[in-house]
PDB file of C-alpha atoms in Angstrom:
ATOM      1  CA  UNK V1035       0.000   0.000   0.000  1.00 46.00           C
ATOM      2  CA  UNK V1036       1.140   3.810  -0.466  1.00 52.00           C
ATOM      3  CA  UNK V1037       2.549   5.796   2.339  1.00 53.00           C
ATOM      4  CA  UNK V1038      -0.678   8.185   3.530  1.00 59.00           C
ATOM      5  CA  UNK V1039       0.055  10.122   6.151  1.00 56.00           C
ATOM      6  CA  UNK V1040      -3.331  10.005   8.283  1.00 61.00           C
ATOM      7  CA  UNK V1041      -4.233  11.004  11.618  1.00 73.00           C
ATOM      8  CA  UNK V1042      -7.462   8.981  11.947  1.00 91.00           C
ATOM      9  CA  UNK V1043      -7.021   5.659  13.703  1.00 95.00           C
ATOM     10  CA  UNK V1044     -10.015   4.696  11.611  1.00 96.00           C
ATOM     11  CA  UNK V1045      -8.514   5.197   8.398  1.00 94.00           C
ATOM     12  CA  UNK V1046      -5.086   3.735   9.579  1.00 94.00           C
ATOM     13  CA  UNK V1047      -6.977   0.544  10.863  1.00 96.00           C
ATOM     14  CA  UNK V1048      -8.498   0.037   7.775  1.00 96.00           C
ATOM     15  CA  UNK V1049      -4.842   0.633   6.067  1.00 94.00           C
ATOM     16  CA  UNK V1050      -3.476  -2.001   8.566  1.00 96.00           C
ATOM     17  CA  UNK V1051      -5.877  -4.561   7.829  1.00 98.00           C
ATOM     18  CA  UNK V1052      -5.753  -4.623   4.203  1.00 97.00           C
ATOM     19  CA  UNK V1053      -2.264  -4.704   4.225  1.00 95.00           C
ATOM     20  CA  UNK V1054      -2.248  -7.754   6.209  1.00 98.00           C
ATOM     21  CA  UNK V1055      -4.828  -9.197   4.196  1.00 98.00           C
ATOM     22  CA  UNK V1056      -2.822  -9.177   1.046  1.00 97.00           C
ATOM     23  CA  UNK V1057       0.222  -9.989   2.468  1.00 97.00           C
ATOM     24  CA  UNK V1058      -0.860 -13.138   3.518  1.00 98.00           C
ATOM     25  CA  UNK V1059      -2.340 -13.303  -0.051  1.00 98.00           C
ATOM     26  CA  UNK V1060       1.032 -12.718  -1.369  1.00 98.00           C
ATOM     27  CA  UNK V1061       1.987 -15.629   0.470  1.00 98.00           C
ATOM     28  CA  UNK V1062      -0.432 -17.773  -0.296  1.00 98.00           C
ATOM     29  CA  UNK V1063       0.154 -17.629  -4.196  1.00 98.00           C
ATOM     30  CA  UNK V1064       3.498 -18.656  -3.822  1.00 98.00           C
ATOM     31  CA  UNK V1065       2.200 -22.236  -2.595  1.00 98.00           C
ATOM     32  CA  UNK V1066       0.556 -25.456  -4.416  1.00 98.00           C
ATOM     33  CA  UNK V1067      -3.049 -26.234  -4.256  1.00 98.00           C
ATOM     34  CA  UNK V1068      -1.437 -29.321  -1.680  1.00 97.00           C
ATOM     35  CA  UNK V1069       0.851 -27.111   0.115  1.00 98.00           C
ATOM     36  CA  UNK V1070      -2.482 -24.969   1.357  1.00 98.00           C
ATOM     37  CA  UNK V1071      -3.075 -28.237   3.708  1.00 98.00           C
ATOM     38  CA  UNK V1072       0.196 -29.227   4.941  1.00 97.00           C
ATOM     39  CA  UNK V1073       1.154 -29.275   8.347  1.00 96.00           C
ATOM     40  CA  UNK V1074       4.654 -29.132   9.994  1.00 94.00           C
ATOM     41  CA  UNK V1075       3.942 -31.292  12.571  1.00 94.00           C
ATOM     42  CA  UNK V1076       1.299 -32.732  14.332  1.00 91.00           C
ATOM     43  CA  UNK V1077       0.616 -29.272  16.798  1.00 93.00           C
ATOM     44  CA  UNK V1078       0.474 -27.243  13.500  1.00 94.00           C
ATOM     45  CA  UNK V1079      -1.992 -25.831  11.752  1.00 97.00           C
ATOM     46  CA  UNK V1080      -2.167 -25.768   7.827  1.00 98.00           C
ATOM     47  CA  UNK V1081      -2.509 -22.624   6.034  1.00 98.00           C
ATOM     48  CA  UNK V1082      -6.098 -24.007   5.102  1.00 98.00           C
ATOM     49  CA  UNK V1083      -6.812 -24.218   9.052  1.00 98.00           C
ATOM     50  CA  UNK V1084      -5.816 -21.033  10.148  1.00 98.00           C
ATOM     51  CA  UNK V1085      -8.169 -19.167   6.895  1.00 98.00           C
ATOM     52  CA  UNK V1086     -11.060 -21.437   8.395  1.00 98.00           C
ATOM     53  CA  UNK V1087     -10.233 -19.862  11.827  1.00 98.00           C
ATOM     54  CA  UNK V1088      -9.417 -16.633  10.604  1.00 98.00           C
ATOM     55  CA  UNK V1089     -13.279 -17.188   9.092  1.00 98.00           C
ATOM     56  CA  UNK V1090     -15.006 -17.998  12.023  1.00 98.00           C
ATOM     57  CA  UNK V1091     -13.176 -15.389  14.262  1.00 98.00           C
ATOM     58  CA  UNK V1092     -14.079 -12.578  11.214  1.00 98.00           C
ATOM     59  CA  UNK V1093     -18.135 -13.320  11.279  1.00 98.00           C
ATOM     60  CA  UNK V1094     -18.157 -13.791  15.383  1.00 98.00           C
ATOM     61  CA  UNK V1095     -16.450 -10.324  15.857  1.00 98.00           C
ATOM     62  CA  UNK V1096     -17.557  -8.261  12.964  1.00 98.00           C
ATOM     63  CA  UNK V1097     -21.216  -8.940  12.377  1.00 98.00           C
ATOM     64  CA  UNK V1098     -23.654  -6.591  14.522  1.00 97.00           C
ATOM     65  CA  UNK V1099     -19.872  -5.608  15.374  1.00 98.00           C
ATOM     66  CA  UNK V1100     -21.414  -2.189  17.752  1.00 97.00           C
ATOM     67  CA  UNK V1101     -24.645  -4.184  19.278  1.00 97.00           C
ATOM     68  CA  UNK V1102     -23.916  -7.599  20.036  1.00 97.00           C
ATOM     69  CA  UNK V1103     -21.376  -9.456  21.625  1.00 97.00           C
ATOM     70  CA  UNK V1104     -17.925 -10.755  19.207  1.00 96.00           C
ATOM     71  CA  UNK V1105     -18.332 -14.238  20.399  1.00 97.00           C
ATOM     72  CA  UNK V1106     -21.372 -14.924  19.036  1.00 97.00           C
ATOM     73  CA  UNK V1107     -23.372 -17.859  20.538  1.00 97.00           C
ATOM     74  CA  UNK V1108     -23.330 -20.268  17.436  1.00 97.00           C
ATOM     75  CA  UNK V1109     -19.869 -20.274  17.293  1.00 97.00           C
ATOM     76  CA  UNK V1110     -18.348 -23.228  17.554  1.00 96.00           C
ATOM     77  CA  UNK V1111     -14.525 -22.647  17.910  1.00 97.00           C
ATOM     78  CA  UNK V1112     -12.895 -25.911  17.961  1.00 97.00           C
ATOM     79  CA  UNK V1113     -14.470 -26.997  14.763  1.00 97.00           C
ATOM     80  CA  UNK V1114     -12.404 -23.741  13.235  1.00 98.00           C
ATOM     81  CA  UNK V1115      -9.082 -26.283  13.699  1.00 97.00           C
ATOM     82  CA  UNK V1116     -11.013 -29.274  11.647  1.00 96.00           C
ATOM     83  CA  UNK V1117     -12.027 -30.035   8.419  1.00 96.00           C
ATOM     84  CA  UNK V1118     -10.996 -27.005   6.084  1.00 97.00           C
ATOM     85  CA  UNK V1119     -12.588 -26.767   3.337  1.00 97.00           C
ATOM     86  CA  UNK V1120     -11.020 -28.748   0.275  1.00 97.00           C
ATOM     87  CA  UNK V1121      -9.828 -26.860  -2.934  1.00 98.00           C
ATOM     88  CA  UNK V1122      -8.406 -23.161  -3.025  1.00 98.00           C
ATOM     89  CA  UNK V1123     -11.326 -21.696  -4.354  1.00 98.00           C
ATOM     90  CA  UNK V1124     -13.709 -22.941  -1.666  1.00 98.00           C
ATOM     91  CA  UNK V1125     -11.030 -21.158   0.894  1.00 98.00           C
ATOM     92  CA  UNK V1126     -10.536 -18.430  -1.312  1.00 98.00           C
ATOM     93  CA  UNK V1127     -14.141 -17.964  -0.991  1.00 98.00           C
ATOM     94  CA  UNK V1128     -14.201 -18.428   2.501  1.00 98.00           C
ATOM     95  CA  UNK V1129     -10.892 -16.004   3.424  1.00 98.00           C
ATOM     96  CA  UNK V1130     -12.849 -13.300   1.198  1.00 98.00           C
ATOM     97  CA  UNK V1131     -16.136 -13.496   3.355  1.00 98.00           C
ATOM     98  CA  UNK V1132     -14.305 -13.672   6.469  1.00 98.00           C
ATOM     99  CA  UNK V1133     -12.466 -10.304   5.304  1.00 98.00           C
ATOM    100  CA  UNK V1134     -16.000  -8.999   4.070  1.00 98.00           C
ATOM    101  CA  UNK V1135     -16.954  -9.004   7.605  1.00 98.00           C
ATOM    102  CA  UNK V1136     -14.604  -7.132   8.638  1.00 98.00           C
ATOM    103  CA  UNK V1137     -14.402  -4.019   6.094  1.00 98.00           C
ATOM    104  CA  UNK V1138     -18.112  -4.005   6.200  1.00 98.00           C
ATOM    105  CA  UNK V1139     -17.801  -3.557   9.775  1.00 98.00           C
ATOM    106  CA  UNK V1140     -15.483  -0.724   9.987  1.00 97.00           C
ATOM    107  CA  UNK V1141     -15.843   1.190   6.728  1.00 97.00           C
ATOM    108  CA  UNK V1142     -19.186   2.668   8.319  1.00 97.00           C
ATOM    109  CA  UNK V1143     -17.625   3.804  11.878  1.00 97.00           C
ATOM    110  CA  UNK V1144     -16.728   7.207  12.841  1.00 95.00           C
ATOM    111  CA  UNK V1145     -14.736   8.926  15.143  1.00 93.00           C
ATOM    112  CA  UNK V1146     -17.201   9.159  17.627  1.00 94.00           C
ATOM    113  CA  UNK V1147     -17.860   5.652  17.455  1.00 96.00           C
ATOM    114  CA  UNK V1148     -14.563   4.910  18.851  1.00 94.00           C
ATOM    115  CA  UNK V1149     -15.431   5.812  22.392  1.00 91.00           C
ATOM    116  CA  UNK V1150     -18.289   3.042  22.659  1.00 97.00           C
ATOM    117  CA  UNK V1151     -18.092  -0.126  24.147  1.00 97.00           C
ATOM    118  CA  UNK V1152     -18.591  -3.419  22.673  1.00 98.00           C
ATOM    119  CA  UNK V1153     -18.467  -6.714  24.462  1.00 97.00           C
ATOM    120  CA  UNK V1154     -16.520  -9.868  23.584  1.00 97.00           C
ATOM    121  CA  UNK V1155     -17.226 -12.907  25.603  1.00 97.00           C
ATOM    122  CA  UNK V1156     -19.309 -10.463  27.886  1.00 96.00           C
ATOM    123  CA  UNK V1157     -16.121  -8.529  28.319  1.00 97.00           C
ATOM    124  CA  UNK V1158     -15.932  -4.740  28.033  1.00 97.00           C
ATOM    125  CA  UNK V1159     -13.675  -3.228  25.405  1.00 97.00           C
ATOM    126  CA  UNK V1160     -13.921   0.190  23.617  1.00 96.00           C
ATOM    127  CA  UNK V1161     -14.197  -0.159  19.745  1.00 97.00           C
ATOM    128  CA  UNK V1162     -10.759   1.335  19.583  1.00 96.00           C
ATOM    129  CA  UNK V1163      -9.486  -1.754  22.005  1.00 97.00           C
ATOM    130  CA  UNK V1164     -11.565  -4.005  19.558  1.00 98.00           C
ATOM    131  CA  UNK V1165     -10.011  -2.904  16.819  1.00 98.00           C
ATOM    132  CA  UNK V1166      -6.375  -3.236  17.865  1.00 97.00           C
ATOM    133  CA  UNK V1167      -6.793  -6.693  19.079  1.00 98.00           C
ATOM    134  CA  UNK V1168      -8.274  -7.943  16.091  1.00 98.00           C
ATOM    135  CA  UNK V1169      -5.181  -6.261  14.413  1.00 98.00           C
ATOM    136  CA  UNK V1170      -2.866  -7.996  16.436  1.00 98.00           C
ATOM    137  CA  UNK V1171      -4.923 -11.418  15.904  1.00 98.00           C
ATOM    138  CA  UNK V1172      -5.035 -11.217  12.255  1.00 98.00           C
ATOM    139  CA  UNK V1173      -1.381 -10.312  11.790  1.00 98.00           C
ATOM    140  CA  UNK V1174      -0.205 -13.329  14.249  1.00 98.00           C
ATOM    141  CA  UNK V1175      -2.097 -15.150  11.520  1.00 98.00           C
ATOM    142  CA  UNK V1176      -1.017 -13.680   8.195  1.00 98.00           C
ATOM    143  CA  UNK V1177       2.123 -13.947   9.906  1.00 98.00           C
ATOM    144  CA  UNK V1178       2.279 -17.790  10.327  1.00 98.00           C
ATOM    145  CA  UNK V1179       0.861 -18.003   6.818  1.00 98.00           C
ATOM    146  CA  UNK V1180       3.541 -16.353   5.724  1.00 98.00           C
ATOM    147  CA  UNK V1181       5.977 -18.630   7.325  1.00 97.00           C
ATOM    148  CA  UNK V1182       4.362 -21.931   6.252  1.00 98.00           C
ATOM    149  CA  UNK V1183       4.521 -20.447   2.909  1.00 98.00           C
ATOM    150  CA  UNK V1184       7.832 -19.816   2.936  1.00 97.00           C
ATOM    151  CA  UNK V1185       8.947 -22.548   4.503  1.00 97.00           C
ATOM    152  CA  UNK V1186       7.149 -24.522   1.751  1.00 97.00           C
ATOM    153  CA  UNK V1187       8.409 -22.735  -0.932  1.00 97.00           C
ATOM    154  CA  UNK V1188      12.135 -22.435   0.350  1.00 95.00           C
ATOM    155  CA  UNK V1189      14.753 -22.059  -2.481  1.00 93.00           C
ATOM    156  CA  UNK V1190      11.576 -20.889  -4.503  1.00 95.00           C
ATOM    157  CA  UNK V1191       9.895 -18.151  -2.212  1.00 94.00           C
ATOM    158  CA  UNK V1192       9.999 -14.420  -3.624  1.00 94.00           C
ATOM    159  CA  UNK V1193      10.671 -11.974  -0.854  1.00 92.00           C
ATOM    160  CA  UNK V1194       7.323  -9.875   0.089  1.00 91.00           C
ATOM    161  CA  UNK V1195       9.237  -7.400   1.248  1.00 88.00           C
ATOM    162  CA  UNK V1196      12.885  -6.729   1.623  1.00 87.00           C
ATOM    163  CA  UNK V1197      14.660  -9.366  -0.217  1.00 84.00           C
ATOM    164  CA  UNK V1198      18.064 -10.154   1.825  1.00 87.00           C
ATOM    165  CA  UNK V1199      21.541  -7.824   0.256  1.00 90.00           C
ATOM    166  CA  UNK V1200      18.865  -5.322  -1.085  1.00 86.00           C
ATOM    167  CA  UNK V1201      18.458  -3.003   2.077  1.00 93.00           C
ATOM    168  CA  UNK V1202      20.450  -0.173   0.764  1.00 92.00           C
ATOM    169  CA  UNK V1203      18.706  -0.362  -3.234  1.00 90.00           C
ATOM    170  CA  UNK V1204      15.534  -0.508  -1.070  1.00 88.00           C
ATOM    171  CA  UNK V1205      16.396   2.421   0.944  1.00 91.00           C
ATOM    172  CA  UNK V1206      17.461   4.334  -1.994  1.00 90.00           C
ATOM    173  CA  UNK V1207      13.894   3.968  -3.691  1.00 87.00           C
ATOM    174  CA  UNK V1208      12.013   4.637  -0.816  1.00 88.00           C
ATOM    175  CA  UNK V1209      14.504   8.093  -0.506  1.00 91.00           C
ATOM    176  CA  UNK V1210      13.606   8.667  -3.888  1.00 92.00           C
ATOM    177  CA  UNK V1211       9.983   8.200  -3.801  1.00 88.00           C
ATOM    178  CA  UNK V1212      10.153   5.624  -6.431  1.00 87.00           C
ATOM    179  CA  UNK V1213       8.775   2.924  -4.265  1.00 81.00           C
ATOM    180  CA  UNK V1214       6.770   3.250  -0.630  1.00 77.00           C
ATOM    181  CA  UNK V1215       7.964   1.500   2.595  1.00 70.00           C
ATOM    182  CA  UNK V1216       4.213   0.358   2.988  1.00 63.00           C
TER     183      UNK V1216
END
């Protein structure tokens, strides 16, 4: 994404998100239709397990995101860690609604909105507290997508951001305002 400077958190959030989004995306194109489901080791998660969590966490938090509580009652959790679905395009589809929730969620919110509370699991948290821990769930996601998809890809992976000896060349553009640092 460009470099914006912003001073709404709203706006910024939004940035964040997205950003995350397709940087996990990024990831995920790098990897075979098989690699989506494999697992490290038996306390792993596939890629295709943590987009069906990512999923279910997405719908519980965002939907009636202001009015009801972000662990909604017919979630079902565990069953997030089973049974992803089978073929890229059924968890493309599903990663895409899961972000849908989300955006559709936030894009409406205002400043003011910020100082309300919202409840997960009958906790208190203002929307601004909301927000930043679903940032900082989704990116511990995207991140470990991002590893699996490396480490899958080894030899063959294609740097998403800095590729290693290229700091200064990076620099340089970014000095130059031929490329953005975000």
């Amino acid at each position: 994404m460009a470099h914006e400077l912003t001073t709404s958190y709203l706006r910024d959030s939004l940035g964040l998100f997205q950003y995350y989004k397709k940087l996990a995306e990024r990831g995920m194109e790098q990897v075979s239709d098989e690699q989506l489901f494999a697992v490290l080791d038996g306390e792993m998660n596939s890629i295709a397990v943590i987009i069906k969590h990512l999923a279910g966490n997405m719908r519980s938090r965002w939907t009636d995101f202001l009015i009801s509580d972000g662990e909604k009652p017919d979630r079902k959790r565990d069953s997030e860690f089973e049974n992803p679905p089978k073929t890229r395009a059924a968890l493309m589809k599903l990663w895409e609604e899961g972000w849908g929730y989300v955006f559709a969620a936030l894009e409406p919110l205002s400043d003011a909105d910020l100082k309300r509370t919202v409840q997960i699991r009958g906790e208190p948290h203002s929307v601004m507290q909301a927000i930043n821990r679903q940032i900082a769930h989704y990116a511990y996601h995207c991140g470990q997508i991002v590893f699996l998809a490396k480490h899958l890809q080894a030899t063959r992976w294609k740097s998403l951001s800095v590729p290693r000896g290229k700091s200064e060349e990076f620099n340089q553009k970014v000095s130059t305002r031929e490329i953005s640092q975000r």
